[in-house]
Short mmCIF file of C-alpha atoms in Angstrom, two decimals:
data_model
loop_
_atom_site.label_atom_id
_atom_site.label_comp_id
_atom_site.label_asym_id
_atom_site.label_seq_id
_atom_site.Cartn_x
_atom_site.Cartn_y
_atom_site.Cartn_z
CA UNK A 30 -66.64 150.15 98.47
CA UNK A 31 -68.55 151.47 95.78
CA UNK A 32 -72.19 150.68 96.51
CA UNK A 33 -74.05 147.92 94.56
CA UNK A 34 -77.41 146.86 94.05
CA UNK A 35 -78.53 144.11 96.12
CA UNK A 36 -79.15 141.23 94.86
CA UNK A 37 -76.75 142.30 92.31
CA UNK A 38 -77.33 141.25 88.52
CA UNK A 39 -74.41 139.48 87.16
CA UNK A 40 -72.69 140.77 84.22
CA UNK A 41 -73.37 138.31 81.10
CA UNK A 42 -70.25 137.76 78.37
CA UNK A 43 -72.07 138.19 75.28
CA UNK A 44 -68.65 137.89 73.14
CA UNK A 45 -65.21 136.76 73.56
CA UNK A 46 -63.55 138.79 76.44
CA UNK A 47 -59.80 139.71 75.66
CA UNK A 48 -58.26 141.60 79.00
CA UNK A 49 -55.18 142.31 81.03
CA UNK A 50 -56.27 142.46 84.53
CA UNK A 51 -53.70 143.56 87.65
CA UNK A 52 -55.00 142.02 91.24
CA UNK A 53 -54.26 143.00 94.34
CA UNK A 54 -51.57 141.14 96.97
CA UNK A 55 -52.27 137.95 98.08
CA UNK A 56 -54.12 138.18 101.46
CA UNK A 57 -52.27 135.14 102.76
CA UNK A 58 -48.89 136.48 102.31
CA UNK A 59 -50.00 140.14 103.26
CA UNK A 60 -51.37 138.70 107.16
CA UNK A 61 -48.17 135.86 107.29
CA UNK A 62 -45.97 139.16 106.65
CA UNK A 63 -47.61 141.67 109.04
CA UNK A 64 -47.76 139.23 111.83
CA UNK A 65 -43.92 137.90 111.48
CA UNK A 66 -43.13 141.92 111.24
CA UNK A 67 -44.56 142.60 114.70
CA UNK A 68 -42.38 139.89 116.66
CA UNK A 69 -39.50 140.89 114.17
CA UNK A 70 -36.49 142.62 116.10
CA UNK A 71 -36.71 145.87 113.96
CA UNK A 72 -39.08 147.64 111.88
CA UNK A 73 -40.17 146.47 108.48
CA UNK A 74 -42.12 146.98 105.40
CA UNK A 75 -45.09 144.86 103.84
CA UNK A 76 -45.03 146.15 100.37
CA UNK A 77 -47.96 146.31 97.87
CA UNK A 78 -49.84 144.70 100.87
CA UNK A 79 -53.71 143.77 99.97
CA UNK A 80 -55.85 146.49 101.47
CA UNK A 81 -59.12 144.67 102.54
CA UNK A 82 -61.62 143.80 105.77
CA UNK A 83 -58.95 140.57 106.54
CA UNK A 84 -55.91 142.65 106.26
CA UNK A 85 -57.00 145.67 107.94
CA UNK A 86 -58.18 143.68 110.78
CA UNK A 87 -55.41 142.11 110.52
CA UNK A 88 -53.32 145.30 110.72
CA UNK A 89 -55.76 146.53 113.52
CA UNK A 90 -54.80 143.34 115.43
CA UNK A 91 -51.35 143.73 115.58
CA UNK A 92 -51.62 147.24 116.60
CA UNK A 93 -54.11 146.64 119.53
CA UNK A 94 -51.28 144.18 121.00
CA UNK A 95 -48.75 147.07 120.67
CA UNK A 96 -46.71 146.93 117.01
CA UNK A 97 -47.47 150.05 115.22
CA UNK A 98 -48.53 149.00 111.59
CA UNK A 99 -49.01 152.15 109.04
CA UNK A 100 -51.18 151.32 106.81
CA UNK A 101 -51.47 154.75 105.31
CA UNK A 102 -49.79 153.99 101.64
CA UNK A 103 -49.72 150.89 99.20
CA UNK A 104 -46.87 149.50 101.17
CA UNK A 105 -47.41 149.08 105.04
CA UNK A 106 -44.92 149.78 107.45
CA UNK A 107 -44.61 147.80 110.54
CA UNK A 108 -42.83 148.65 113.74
CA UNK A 109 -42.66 146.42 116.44
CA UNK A 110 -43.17 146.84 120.16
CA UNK A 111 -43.78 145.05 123.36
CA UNK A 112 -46.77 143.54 123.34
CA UNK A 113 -48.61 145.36 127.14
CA UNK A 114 -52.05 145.98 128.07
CA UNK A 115 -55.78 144.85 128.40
CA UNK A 116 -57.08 144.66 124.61
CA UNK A 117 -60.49 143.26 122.66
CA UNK A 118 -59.41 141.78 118.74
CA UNK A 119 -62.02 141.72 116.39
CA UNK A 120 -61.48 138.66 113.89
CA UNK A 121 -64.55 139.82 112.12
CA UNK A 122 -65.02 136.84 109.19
CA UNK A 123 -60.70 136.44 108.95
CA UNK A 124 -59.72 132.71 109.89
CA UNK A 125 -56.09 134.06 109.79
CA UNK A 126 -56.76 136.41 112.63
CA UNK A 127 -58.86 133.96 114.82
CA UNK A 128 -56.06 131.20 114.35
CA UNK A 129 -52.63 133.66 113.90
CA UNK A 130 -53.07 136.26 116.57
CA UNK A 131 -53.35 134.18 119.54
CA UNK A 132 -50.03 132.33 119.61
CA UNK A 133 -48.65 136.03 119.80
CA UNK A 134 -51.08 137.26 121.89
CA UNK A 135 -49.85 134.85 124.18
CA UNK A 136 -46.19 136.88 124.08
CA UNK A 137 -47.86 139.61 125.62
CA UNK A 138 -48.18 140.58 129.44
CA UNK A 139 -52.12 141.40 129.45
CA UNK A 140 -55.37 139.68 128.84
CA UNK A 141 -56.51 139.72 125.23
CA UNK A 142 -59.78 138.96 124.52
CA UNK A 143 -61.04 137.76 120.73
CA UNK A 144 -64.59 138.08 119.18
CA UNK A 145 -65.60 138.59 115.28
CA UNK A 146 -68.67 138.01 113.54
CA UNK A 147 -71.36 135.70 114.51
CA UNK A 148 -70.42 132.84 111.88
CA UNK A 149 -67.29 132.70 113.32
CA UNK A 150 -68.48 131.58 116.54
CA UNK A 151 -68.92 128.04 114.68
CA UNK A 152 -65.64 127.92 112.41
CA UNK A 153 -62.66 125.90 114.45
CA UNK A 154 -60.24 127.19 116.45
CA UNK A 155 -60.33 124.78 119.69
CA UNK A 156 -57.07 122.73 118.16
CA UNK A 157 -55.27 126.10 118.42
CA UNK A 158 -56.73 127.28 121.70
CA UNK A 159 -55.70 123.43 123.47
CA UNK A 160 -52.03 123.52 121.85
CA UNK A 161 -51.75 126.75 123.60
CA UNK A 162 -52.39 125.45 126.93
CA UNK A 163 -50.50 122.98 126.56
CA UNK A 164 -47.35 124.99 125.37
CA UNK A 165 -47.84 126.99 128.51
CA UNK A 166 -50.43 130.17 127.97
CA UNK A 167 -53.51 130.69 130.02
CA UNK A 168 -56.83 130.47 127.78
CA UNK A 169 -60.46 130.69 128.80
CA UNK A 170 -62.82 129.20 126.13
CA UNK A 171 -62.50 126.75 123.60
CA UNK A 172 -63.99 128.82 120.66
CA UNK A 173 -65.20 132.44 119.97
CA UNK A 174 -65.32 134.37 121.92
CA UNK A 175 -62.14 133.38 124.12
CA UNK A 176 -59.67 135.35 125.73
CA UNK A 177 -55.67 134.55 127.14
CA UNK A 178 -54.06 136.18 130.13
CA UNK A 179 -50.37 136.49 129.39
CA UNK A 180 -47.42 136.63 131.00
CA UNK A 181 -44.99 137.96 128.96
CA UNK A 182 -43.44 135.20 127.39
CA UNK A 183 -44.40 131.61 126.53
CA UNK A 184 -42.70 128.32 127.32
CA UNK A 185 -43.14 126.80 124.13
CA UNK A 186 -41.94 122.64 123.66
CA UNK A 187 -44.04 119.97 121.72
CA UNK A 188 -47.16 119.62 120.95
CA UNK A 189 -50.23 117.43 118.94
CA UNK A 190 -52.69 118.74 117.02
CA UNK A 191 -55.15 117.24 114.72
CA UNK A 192 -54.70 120.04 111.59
CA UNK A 193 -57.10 117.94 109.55
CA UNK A 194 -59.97 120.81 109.56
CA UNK A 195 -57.50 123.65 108.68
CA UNK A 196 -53.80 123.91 107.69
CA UNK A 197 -54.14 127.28 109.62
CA UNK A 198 -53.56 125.25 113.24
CA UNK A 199 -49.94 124.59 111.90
CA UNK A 200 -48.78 128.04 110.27
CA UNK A 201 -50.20 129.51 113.62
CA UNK A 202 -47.95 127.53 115.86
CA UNK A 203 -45.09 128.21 113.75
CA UNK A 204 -45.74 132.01 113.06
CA UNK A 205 -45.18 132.54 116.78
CA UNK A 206 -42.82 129.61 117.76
CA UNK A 207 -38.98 131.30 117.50
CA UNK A 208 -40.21 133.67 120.12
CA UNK A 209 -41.20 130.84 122.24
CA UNK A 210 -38.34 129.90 125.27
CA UNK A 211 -37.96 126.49 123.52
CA UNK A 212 -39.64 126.74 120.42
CA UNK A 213 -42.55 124.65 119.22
CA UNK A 214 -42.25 121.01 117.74
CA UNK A 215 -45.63 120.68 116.16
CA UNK A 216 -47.13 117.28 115.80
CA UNK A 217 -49.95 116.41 113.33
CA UNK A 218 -52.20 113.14 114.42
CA UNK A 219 -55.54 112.97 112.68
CA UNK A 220 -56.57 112.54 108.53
CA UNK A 221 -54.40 114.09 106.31
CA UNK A 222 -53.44 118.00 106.64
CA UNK A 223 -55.54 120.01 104.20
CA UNK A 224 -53.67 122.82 102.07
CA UNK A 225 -50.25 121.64 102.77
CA UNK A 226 -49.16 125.02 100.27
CA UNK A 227 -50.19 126.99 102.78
CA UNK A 228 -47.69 125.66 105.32
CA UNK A 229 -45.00 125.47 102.55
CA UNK A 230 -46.11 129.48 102.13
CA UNK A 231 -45.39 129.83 105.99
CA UNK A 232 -42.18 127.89 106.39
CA UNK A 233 -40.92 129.44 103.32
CA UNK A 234 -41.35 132.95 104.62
CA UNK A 235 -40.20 132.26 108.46
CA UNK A 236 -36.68 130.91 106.85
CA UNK A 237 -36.60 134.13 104.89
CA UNK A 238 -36.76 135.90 108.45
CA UNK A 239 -33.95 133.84 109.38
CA UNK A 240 -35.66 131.07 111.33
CA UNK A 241 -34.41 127.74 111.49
CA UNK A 242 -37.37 125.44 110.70
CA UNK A 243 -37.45 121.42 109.98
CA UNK A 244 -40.17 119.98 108.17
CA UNK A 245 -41.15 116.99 106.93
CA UNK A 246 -39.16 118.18 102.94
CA UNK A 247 -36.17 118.54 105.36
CA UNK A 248 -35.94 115.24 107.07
CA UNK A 249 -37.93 116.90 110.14
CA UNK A 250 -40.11 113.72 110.22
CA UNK A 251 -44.00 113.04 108.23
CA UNK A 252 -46.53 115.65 109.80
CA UNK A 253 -43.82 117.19 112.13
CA UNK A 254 -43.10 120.42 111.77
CA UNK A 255 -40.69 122.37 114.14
CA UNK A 256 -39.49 125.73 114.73
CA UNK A 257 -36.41 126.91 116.42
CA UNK A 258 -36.02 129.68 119.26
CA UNK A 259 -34.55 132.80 118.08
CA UNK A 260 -35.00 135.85 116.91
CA UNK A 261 -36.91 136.52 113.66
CA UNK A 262 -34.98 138.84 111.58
CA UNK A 263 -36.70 142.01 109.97
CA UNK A 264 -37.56 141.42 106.74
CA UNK A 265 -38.99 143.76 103.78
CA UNK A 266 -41.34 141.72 101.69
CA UNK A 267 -43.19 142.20 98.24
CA UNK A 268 -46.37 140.59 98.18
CA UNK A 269 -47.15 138.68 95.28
CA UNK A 270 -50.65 138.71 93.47
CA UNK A 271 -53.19 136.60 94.86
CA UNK A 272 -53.45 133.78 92.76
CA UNK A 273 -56.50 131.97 94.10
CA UNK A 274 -58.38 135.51 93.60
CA UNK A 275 -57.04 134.94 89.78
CA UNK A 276 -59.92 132.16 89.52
CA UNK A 277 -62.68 134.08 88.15
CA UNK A 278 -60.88 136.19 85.73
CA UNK A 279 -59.45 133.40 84.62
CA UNK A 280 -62.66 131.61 84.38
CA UNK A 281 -64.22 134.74 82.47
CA UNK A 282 -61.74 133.27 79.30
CA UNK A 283 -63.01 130.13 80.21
CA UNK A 284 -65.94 130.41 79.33
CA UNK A 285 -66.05 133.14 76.99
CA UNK A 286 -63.66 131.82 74.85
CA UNK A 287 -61.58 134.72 75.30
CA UNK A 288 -58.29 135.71 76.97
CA UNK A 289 -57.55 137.13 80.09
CA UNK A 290 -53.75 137.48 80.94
CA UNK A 291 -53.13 138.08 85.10
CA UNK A 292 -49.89 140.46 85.50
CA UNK A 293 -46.84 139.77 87.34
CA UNK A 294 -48.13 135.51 87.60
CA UNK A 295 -44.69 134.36 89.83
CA UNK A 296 -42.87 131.50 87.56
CA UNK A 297 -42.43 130.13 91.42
CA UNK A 298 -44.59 130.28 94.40
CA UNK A 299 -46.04 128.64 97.21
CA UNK A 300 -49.73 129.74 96.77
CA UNK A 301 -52.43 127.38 96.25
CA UNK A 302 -54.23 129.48 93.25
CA UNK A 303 -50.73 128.38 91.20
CA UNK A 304 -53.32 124.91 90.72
CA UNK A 305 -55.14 126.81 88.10
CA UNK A 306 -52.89 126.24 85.42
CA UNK A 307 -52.82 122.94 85.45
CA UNK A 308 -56.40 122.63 86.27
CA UNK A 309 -57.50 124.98 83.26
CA UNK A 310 -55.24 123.51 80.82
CA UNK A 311 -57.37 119.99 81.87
CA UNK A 312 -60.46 121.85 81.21
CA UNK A 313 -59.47 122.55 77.55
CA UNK A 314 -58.08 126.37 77.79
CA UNK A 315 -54.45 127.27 76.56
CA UNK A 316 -52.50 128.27 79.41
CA UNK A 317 -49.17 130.10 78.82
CA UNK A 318 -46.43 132.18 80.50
CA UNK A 319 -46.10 136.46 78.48
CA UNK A 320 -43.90 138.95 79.48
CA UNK A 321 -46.83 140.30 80.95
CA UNK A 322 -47.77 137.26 82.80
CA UNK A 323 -50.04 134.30 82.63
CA UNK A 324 -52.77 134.41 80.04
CA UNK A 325 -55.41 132.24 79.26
CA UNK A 326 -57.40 130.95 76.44
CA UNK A 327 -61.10 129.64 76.39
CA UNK A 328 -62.40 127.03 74.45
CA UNK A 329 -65.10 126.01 72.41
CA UNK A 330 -66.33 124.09 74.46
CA UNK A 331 -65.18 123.12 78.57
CA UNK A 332 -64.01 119.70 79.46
CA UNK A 333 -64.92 118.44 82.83
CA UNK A 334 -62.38 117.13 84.78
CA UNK A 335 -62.22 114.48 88.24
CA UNK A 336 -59.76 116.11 90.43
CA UNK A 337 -58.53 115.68 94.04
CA UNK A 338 -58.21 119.06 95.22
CA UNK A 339 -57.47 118.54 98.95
CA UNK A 340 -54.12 120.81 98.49
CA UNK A 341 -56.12 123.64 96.84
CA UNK A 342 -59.97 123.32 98.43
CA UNK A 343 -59.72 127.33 98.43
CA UNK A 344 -60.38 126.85 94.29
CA UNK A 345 -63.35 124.40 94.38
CA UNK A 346 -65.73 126.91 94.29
CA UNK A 347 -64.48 128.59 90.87
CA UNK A 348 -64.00 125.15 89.71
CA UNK A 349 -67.04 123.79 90.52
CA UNK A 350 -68.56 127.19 88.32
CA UNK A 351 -66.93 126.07 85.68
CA UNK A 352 -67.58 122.39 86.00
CA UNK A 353 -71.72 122.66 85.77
CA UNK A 354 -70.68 125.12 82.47
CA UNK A 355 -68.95 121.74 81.30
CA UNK A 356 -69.77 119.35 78.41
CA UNK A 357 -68.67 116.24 80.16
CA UNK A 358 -69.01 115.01 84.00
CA UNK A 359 -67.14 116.13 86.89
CA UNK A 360 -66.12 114.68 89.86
CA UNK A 361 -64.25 116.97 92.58
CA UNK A 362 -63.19 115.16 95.69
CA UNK A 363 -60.91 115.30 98.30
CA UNK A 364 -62.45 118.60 100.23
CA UNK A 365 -64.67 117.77 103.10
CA UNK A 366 -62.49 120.57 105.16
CA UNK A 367 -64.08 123.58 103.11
CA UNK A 368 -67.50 122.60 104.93
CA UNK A 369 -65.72 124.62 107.93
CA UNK A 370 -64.81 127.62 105.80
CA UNK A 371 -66.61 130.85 105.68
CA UNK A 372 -69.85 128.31 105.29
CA UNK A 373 -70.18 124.91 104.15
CA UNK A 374 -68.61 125.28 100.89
CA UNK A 375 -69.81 122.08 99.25
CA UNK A 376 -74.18 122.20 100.91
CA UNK A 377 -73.94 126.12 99.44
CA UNK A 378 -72.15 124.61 96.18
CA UNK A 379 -74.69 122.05 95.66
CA UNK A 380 -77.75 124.04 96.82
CA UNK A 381 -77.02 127.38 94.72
CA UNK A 382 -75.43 125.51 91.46
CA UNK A 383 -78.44 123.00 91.50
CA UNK A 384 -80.61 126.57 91.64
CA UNK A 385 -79.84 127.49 88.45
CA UNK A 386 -80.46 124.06 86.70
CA UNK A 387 -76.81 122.39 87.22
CA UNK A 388 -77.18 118.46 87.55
CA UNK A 389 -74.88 118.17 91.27
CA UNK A 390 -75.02 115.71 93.60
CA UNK A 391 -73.07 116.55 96.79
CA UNK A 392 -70.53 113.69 98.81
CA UNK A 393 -69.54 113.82 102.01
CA UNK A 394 -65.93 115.05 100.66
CA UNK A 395 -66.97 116.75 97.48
CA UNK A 396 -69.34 117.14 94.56
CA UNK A 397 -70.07 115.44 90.90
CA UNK A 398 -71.45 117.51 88.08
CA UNK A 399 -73.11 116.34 85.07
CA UNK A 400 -73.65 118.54 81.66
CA UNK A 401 -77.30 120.57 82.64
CA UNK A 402 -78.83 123.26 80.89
CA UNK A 403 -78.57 126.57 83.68
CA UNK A 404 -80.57 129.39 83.38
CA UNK A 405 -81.17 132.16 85.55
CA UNK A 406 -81.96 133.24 89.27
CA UNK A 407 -81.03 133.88 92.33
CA UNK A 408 -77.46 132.65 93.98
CA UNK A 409 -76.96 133.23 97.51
CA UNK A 410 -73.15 133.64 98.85
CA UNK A 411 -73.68 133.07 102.70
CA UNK A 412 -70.94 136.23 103.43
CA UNK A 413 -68.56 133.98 101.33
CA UNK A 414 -65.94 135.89 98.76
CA UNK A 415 -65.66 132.60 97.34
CA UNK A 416 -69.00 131.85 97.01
CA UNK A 417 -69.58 135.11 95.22
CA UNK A 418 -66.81 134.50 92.48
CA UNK A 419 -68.84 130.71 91.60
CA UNK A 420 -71.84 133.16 91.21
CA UNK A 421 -70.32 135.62 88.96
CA UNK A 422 -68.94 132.80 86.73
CA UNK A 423 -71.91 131.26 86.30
CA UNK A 424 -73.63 134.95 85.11
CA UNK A 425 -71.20 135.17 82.52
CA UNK A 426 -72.16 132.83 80.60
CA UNK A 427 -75.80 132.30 82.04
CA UNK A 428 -78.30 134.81 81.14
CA UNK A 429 -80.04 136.76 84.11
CA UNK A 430 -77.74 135.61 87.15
CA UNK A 431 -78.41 137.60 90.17
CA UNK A 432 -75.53 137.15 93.36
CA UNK A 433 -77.03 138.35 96.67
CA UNK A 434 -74.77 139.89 98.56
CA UNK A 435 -71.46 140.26 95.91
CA UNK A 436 -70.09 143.22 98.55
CA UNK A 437 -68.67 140.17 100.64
CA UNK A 438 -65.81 139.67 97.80
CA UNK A 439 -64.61 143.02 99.74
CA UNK A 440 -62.61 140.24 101.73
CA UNK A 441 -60.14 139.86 99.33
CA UNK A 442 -61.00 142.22 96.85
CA UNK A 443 -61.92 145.41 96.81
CA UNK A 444 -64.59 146.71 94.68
CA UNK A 445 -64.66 143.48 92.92
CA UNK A 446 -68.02 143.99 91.81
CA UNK A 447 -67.31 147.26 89.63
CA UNK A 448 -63.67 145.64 88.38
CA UNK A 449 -65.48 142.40 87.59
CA UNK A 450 -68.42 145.09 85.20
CA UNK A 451 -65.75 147.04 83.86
CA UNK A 452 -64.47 144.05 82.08
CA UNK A 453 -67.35 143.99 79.95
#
């Protein structure tokens, strides 16, 4: 990554900015594809798979357990293997390798042991780690670092969870389930399942593979979602753009009152960031489908909006940028979950947003926003990608913005930082 000054200054939009902006892959789909490749029953290919820290570790993940994944070109190609040996994953800040890799690991016939970076010693995993056990693996620890002794192969059957901290419990179970003797019947039993697109995005992509899945759109029963054994057919996949990465270029329009069209926007998906058109078009922009893609329009002047974003709590921080830029109140509710994310989402929200002058009062499930005059300083992004796009939005349209730490975007995004400048 290209090296940046640190805190970094934020670039201000002194006019309209009119751009056309391609993004990279969508991480979720890129780490749902590479992990149903390695249990696949040939080789495959991940194409225009997001190169970044999640997806590389990711990649590096999968390899350690014994699939080979290339990673040499823009499109990744994955061959599977037995999964043998003593091995040490590093989940380094990547929720989707904490929570995705174990119920695979648990396939294989040696002891894997997980670690990653100190925060994620606190982020939650124990739901996972408990279903486990009681679907049959061996696992010592309840969160980071942990390790399972395997076996070989995995019983599988039914199981409860409580998914209500992370949708991630559920697409973990399944990703690995067809592989399992008797499949997995997954049972939700706790406050409502945060980011149910997410699960839609992992159900979707297992049928594509061939497995036979039931869920709760198919008659499979509320909050039951089950996966049949089987083998899960290889599968060459194009990875969309990632929409919820969209957010800030977007938001540039926003509140620059220019336009910024994303290329190649799907007319149908399962990702989350899809929310943004409705959710900008509420704000006041003009949101429309080109042959390019999707492009949107700023205002004069931003509308706030009250929204429950409990489907899409991957977007509050963008939104909430763009709510303290608003001439009317906000109210965003509905995402006590993303207080177990990278950090707590909504203290960091409320703490860095009220820095620069924004009038935010933070609830125990989200945050209100009143119009405030912002002005300039310093906002702190906790090693959050997210975090770091709310920052940047705010310094376009805020003079003398400085985000500590911008390198994190690198999660999802590389060089952001000099993309984001060159836009200017």
């Amino acid at each position: 990554m290209t090296s940046v000054l640190d805190p970094w200054p934020a670039p201000r939009a002194t006019a309209p900015v009119d751009a056309v902006v391609t993004l990279p892959g969508s991480k979720s789909l890129t780490n749902r594809a590479l992990v149903l490749a390695s249990v696949a029953d040939g080789p495959s290919v991940v194409r225009r798979a997001l190169r970044s820290r999640d997806t590389t570790l990711m990649a590096a993940a999968l390899t350690s357990l014994g699939s080979t994944v290339d990673t040499d070109g823009e499109d990744w190609t994955v061959t599977p293997a037995a999964f043998a040996g003593d091995v040490a994953v590093d989940v380094g800040l990547a929720g989707t390798v904490m929570r995705f890799v174990p119920p695979i690991a648990g396939l294989s016939s040696g002891t894997v042991a997980f670690d990653g970076d100190a925060h994620m010693r606190t982020r939650p995993v124990g739901e996972v780690l408990t279903a486990l056990r009681g679907l049959g693996v061996d696992v010592d620890g309840d969160a980071l670092p942990f390790r399972l002794r395997g076996t070989g192969s995995v019983r599988g059957g039914t199981v409860v969870v409580d998914a209500s901290a992370s949708s991630q419990f559920i697409s973990a179970l399944l990703l690995a389930g067809a592989r399992y003797e008797q499949g997995v019947d997954v049972r939700h039993d706790g406050k409502p399942v945060p980011s149910l697109p997410h699960i839609d995005m992992t159900v979707a992509m297992l049928r594509e593979h061939g497995v036979e899945v039931d869920d709760p759109a198919t008659g499979g029963g509320a909050n039951r979602w089950s996966v049949a054994p089987g083998p899960v057919r290889a599968v060459d996949h194009v990875i969309e753009p990632d929409l919820s990465n969209a957010a800030p270029f977007l938001a540039l329009a926003a509140v620059s009152g220019g336009t910024v069209t994303v290329r190649d926007w799907p007319r149908e998906t399962t990702q989350a960031g899809d929310a943004l058109r409705d959710i900008l078009t509420r704000m006041g922009c003009r949101v429309a489908f080109t042959d390019e893609g999707l492009a949107v329009t700023g205002p004069d002047e931003l509308q706030g909006v009250d929204l429950d974003l409990h489907d899409v709590g991957e977007l509050a921080p963008a939104v909430a940028a763009l709510c303290a830029l608003a001439t009317t109140p906000s109210h965003l509710r509905g995402i006590a979950h993303i207080r177990h994310h990278e950090t707590d989402r909504l203290a960091a929200l409320a703490k860095e947003l009220g820095g620069l002058g924004a009038d935010v009062t933070e609830r125990p499930d989200g945050l209100e926003l009143r119009p405030a005059r912002l002005s300039g300083g310093l906002f702190h992004t906790y090693a959050d990608h997210r975090m770091a796009h709310a920052g940047v939005i705010v310094g376009a349209a805020v003079d003398g913005v400085r985000v500590e730490n911008v390198a994190t975007t690198g999660k999802t995004f590389p060089d952001f930082p000099g993309f984001w400048s060159g836009l200017f």
